[in-house]
Tab-separated table of C-alpha atoms in Angstrom:
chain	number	residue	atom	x	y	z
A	1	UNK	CA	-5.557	16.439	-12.094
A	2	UNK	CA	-2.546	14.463	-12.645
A	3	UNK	CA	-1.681	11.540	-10.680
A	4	UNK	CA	1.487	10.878	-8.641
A	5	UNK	CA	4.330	10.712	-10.692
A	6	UNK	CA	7.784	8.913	-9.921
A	7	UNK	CA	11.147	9.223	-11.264
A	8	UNK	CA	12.921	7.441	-12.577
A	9	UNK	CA	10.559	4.439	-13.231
A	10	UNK	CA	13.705	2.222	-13.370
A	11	UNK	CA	17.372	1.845	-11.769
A	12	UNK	CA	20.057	-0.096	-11.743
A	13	UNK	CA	23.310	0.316	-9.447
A	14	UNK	CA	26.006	-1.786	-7.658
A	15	UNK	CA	25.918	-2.822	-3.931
A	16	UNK	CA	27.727	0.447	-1.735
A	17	UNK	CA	25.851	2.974	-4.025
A	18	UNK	CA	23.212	5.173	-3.337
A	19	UNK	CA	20.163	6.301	-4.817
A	20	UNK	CA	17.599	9.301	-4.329
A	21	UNK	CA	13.831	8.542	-5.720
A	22	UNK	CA	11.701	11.233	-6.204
A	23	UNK	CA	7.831	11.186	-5.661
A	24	UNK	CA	5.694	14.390	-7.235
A	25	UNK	CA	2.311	14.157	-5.482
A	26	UNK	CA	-0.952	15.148	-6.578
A	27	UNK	CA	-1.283	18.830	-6.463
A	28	UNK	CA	-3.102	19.854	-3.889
A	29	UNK	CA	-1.774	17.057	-1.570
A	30	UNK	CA	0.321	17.424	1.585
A	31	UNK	CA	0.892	14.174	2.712
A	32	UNK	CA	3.759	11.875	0.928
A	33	UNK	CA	4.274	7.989	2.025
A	34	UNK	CA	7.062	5.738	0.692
A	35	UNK	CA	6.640	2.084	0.379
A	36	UNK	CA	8.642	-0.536	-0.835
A	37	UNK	CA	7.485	-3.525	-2.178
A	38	UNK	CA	8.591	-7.100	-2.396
A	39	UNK	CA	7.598	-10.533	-3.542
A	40	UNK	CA	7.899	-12.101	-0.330
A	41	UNK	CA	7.034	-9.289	2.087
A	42	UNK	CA	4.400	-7.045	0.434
A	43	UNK	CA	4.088	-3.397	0.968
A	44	UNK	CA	6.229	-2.209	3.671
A	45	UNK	CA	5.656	1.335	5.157
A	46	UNK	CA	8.803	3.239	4.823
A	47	UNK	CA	8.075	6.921	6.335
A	48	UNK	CA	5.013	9.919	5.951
A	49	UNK	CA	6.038	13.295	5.541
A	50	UNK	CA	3.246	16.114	5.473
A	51	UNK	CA	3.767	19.337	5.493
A	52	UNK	CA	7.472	18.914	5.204
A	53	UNK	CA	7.494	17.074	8.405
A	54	UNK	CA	7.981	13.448	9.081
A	55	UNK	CA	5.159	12.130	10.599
A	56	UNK	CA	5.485	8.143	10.674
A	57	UNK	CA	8.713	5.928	10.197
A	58	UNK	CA	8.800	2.379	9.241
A	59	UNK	CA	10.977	-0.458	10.917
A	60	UNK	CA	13.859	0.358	8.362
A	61	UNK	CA	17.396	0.922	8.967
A	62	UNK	CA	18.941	4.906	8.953
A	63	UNK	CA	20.060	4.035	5.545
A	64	UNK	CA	16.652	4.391	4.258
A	65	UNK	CA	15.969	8.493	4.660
A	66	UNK	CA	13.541	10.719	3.231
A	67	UNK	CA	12.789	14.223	3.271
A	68	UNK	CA	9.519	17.065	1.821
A	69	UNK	CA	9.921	19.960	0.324
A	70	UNK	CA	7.767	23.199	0.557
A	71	UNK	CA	5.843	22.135	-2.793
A	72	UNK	CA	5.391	18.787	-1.496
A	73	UNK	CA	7.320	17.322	-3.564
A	74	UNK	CA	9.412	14.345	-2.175
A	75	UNK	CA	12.869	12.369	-2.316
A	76	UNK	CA	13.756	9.205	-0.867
A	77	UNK	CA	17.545	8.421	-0.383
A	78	UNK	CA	19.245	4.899	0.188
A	79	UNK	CA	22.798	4.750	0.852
A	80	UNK	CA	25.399	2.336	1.045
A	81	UNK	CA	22.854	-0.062	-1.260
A	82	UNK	CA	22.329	-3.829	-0.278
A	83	UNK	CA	21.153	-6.494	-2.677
A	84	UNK	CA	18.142	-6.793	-0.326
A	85	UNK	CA	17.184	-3.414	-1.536
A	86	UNK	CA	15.810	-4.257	-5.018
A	87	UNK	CA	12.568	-3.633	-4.736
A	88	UNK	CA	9.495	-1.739	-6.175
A	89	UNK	CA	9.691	1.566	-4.674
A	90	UNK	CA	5.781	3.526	-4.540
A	91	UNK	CA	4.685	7.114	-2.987
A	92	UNK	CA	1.550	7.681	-2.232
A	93	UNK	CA	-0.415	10.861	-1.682
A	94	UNK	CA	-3.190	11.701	-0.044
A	95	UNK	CA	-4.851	15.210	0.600
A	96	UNK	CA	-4.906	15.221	4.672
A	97	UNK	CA	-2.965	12.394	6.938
A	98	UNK	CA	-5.037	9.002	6.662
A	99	UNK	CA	-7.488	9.890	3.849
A	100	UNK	CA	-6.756	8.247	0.957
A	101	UNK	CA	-3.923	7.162	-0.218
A	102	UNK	CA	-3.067	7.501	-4.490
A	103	UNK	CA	-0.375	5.342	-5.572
A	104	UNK	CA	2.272	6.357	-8.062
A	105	UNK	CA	3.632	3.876	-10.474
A	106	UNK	CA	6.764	2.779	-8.511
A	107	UNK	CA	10.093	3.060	-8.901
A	108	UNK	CA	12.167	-0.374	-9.620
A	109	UNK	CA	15.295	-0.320	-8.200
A	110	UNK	CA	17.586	-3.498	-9.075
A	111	UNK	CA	21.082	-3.702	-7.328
A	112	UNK	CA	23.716	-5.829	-8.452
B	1	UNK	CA	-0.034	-6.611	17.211
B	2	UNK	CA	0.715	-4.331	14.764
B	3	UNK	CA	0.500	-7.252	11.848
B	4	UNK	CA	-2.575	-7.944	9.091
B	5	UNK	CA	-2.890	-11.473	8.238
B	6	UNK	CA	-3.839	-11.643	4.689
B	7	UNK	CA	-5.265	-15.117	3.238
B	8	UNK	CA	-5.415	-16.922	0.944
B	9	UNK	CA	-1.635	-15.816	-0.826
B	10	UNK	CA	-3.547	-16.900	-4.709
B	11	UNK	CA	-6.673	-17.731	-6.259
B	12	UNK	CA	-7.909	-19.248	-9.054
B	13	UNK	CA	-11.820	-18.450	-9.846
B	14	UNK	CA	-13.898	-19.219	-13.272
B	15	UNK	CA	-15.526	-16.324	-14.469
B	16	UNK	CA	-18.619	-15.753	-13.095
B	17	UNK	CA	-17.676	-17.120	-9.616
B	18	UNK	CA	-17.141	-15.194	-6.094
B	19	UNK	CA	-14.224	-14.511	-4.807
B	20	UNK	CA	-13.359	-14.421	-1.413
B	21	UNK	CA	-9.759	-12.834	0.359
B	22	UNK	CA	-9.450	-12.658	4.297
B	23	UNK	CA	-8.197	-10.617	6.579
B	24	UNK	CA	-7.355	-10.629	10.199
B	25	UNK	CA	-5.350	-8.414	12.822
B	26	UNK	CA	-5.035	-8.326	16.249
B	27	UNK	CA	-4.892	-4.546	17.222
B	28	UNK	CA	-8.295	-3.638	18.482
B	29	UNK	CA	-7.249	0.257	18.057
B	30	UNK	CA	-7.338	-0.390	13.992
B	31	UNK	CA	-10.341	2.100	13.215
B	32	UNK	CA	-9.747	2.102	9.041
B	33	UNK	CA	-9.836	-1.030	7.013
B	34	UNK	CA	-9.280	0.209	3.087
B	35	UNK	CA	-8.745	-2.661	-0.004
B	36	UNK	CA	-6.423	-2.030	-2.171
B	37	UNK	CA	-6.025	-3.705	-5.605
B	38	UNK	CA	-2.993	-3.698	-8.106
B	39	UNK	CA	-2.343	-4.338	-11.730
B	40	UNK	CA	0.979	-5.290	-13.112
B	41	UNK	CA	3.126	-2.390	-13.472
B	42	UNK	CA	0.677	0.160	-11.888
B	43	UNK	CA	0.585	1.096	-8.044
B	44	UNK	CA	-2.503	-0.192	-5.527
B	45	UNK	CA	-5.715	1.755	-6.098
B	46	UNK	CA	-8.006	1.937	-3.544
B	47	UNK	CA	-10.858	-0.206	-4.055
B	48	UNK	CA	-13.326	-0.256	-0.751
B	49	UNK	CA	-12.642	0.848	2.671
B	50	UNK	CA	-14.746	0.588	6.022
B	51	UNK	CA	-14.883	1.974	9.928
B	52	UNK	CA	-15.495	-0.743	12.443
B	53	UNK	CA	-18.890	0.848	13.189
B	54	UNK	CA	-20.826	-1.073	10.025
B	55	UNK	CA	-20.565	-4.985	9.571
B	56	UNK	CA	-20.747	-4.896	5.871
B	57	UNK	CA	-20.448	-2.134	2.967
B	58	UNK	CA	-20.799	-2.651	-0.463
B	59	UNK	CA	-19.843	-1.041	-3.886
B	60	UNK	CA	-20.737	-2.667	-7.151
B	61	UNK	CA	-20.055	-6.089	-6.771
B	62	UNK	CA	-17.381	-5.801	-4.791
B	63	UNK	CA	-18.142	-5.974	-0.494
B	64	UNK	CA	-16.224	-5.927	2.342
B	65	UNK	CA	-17.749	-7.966	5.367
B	66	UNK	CA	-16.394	-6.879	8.738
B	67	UNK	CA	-16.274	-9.030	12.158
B	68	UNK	CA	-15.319	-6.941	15.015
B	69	UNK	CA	-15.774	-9.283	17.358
B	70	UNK	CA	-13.441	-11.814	15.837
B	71	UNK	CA	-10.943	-9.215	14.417
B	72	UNK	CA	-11.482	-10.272	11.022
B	73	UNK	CA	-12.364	-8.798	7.667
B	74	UNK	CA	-13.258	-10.205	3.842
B	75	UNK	CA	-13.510	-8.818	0.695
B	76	UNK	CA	-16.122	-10.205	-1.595
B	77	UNK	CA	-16.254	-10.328	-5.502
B	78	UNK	CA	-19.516	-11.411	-6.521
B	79	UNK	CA	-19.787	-12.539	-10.749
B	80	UNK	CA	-15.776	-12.440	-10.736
B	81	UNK	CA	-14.540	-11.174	-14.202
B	82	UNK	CA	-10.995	-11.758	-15.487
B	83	UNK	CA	-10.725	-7.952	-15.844
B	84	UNK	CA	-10.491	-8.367	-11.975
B	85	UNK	CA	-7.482	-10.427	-12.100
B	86	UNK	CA	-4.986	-8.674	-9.929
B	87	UNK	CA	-2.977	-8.367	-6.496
B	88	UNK	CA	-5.844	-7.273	-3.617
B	89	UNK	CA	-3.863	-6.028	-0.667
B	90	UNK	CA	-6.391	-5.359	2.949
B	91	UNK	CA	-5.100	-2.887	5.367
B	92	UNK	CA	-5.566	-1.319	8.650
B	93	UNK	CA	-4.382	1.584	10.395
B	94	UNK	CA	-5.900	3.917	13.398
B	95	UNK	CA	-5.368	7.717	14.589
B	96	UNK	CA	-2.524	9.398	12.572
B	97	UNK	CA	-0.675	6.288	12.387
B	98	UNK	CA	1.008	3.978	9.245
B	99	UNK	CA	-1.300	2.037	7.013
B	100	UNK	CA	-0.165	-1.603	7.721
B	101	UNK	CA	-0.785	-3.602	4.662
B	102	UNK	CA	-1.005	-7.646	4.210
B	103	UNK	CA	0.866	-9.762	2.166
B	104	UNK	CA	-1.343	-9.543	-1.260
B	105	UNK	CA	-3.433	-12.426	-2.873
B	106	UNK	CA	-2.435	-12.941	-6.702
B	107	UNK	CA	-6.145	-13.258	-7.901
B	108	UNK	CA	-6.991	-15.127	-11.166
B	109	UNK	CA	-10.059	-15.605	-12.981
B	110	UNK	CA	-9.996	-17.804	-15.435
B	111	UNK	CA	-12.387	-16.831	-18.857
């Protein structure tokens, strides 16, 4: 099977831009989490959709948004984009809601 | 409560050595306790995970020792080799809820 796949691996925009990530899961897997990753703070639980539903938010502000689609396929979106928000962004999937989790490569997001 | 204290932040081992990363929480609901490890420019993998109902499970030469009592948790990796250099992150989570990850320990072994 393939593994998770992210696109695109790498971005670059401007503070007051926004950006939509997209996550393809393993097939075969319903559940989608986002992550972002920092030097100083580590992995950070963004949200969990499965099914198309969100299950789980992290402590992030509204800009931070996701949604599932019906193939399980998923987008994150960041608007109005802070310098604070260059990070390494990583989906995981995972076949049923706490088993576990496959990491994708990340996307890394740099704003200026 | 909801935090995983992850120790120590790096570590330097000669091959050959054991190394040792800690873990602690606080929230006694945690029922899942996976290891993750990373390489530079790939995502975490999962490397171990146990359930609070076994002190101690082991895979290879890696082993995860597991104090309920004092709500603490350690990762062992006996004969260390520097193909195991890498970021380790421990994590908890319980029910349906969010994997809550520590801060990573930048693991070195040195040839």
């Amino acid at each position: 099977k393939a593994g998770v796949t992210q696109t695109p691996r790498y971005l670059i925009k401007t503070r007051g831009q926004q950006v939509t990530l997209s996550c393809s899961p393993i097939s075969g897997h319903r559940s989608v989490s986002w992550y972002q990753q920092t030097p100083g703070q580590g992995l950070q639980f963004l949200f969990e959709y499965f099914s198309e539903t969100q299950r789980n938010k992290g402590n992030f502000p509204g800009r931070f948004s996701g949604r599932q689609f019906s193939n399980s396929r998923s987008e994150m979106n960041v608007s109005t984009l802070e310098l604070g928000d260059s990070a390494l962004y990583l989906c995981a999937s995972s076949s049923e809601l706490r088993e576990t989790q496959y990491f994708g490569p990340g996307t890394r997001l740099l704003v200026l | 409560q909801q935090q995983v204290k992850q120790s120590p932040q790096s570590l330097i081992v000669q091959k050959g050595g054991i190394s040792i990363i800690n873990c602690a929480y606080e929230n006694t609901a945690f029922d899942y306790f996976p290891w993750y490890q990373q390489f530079p420019g790939k995502g975490p993998a999962l490397l171990i995970a146990i359930r609070p109902d076994v002190s101690e499970k082991k895979e290879g030469r890696f082993t995860i020792s597991f104090n309920k009592s004092a709500k603490q948790f350690s990762l062992h990796i006996m004969d260390s080799q520097p193909g195991d250099s890498a970021t380790y992150f421990c994590a908890a989570s319980y029910r349906d809820d969010k994997i809550i990850f520590g801060k990573g320990t930048r693991l070195h072994i040195l040839p």
